[in-house]
C-alpha positions as semicolon CSV with decimal commas, in nm:
position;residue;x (nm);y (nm);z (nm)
1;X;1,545;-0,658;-1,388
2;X;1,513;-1,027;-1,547
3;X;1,227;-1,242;-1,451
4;X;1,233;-1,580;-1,540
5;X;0,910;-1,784;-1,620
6;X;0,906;-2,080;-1,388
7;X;0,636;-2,250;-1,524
8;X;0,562;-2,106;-1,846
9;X;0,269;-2,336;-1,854
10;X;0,111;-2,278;-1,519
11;X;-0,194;-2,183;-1,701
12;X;-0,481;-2,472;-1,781
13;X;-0,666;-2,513;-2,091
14;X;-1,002;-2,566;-1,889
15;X;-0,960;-2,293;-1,603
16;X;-0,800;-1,998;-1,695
17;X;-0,629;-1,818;-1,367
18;X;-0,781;-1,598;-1,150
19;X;-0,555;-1,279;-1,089
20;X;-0,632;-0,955;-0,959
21;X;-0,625;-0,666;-1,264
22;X;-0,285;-0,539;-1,206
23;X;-0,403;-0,185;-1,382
24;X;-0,666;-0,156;-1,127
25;X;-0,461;-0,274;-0,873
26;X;-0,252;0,041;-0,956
27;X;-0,510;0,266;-0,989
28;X;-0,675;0,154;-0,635
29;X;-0,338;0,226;-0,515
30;X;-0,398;0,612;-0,517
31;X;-0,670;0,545;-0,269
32;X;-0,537;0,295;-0,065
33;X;-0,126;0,307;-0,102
34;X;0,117;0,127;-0,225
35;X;0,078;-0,159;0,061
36;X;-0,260;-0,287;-0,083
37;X;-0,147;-0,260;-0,447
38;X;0,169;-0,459;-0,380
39;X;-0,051;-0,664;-0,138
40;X;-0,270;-0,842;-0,438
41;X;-0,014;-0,819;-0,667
42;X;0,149;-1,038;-0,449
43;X;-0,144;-1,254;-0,452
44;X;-0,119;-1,248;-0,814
45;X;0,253;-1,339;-0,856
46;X;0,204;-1,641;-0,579
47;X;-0,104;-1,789;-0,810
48;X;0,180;-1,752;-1,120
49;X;0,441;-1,943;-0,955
50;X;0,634;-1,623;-0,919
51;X;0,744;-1,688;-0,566
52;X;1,075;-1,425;-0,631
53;X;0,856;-1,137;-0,742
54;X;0,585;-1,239;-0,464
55;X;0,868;-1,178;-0,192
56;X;0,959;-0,831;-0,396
57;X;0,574;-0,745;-0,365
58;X;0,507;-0,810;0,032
59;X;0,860;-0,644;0,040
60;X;0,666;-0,346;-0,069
61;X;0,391;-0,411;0,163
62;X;0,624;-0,463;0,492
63;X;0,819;-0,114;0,430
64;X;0,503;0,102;0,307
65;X;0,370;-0,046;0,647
66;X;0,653;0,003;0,877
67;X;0,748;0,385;0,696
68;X;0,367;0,472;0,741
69;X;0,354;0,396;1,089
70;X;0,666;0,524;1,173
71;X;0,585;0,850;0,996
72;X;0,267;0,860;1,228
73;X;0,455;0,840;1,547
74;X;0,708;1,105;1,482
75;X;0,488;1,379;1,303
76;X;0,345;1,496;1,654
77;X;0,721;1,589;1,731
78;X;0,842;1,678;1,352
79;X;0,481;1,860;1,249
80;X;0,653;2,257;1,312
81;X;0,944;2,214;1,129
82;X;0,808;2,361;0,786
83;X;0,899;2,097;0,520
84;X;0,730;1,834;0,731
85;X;0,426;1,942;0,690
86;X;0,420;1,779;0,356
87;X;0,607;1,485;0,465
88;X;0,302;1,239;0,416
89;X;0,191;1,392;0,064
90;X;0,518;1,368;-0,012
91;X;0,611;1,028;0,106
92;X;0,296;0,911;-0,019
93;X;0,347;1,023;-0,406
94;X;0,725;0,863;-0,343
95;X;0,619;0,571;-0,271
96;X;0,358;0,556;-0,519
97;X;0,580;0,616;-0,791
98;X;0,840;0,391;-0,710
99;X;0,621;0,103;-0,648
100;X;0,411;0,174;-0,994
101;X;0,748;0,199;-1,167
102;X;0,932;-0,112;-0,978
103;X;0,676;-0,334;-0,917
104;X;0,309;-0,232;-1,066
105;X;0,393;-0,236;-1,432
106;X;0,625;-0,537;-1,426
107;X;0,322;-0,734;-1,349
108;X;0,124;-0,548;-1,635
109;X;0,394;-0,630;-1,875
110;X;0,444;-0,967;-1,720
111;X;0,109;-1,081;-1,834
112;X;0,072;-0,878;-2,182
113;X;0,416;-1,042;-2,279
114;X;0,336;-1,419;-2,182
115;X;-0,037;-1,360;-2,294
116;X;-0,179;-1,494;-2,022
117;X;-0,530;-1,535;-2,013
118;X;-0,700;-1,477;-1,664
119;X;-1,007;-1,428;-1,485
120;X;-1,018;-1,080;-1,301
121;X;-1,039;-1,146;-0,934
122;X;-1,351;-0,947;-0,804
123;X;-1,228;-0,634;-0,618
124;X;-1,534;-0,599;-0,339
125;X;-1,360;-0,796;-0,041
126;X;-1,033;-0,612;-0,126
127;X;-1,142;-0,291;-0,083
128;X;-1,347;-0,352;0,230
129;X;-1,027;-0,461;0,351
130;X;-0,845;-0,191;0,212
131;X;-1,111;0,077;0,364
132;X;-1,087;-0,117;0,679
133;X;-0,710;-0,018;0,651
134;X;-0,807;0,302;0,634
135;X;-0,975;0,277;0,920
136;X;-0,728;0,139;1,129
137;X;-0,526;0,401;1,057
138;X;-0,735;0,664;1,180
139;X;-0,812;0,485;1,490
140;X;-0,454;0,447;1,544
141;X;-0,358;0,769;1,444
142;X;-0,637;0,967;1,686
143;X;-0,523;0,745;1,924
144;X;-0,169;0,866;1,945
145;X;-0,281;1,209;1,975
146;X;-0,518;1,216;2,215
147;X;-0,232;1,002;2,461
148;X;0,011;1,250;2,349
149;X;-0,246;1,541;2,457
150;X;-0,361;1,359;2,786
151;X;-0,024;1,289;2,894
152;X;0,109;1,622;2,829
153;X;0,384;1,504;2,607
154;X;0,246;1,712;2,315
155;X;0,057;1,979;2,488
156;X;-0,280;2,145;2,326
157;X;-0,169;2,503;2,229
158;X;-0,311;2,782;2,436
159;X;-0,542;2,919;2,157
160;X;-0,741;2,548;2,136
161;X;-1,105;2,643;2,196
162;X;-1,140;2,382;2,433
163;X;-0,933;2,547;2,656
164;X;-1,048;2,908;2,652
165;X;-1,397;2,819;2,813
């Protein structure tokens, strides 16, 4: 995994950068996932002329994405066959380890080894966004179920109190 420096010097003497903390971006990834951790790391690798390592970040973003909502559509079909019940959790540590050891710590060591002096980012807007992501989810996610109830194509089970008044 070489990285080249671009522009060793992208950094001014007046302004120093303004990056997001990659530790706290990988700690806020617990919370949030992978996709918003690779998301401003991303951010981070564009503002250090890294444009390689900012395609390998939204890379991360894209399939986290794309795996998560795919996982949502199929567990309504998948959720009684006994190992998927831990699919997410499961998925979710995956991913979280691989990103943290692929991507997450390249960018801590990146920094640390070409002592780059920068000006933490402030996190507030990011996590609004990333509990709006939340959000989403669950609106999406309810969503699917209730269709898939309504429409019959995954039926409530006969012991849902709803239907024993």
């Amino acid at each position: 995994m070489p990285e080249t420096i671009q522009n060793p010097s992208v950094q001014t003497a007046e302004e120093p950068l303004r990056l997001y903390n990659p530790v706290v971006c990988i700690i806020l990834t617990l919370i949030f996932t992978p996709m918003f951790g690779a998301l401003l790391q991303g951010f981070n690798w564009r503002t250090l002329n890294e444009p390689v390592l900012a395609e390998k970040s939204m890379a991360w973003v894209r399939v986290s994405f794309f795996t998560f909502v795919a996982y949502t559509i199929a567990e309504p079909f998948i959720r009684d066959i006994p190992v998927c019940r831990y699919l997410m959790i499961a998925l979710f540590i995956g991913f979280w380890i691989s990103w943290t050891l692929s991507m997450g710590i390249r960018q801590v060591t990146y920094i640390r080894r070409n002592r780059i002096a920068y000006k933490g980012k402030f996190f507030g807007r990011a996590i609004m966004i990333g509990a709006f992501g939340w959000v989403a989810y669950t609106a999406f996610a309810l969503t699917l179920v209730l269709f898939l109830h309504l429409t019959g194509i995954d039926p409530l089970p006969a012991d849902a109190p709803i239907l024993q008044q």
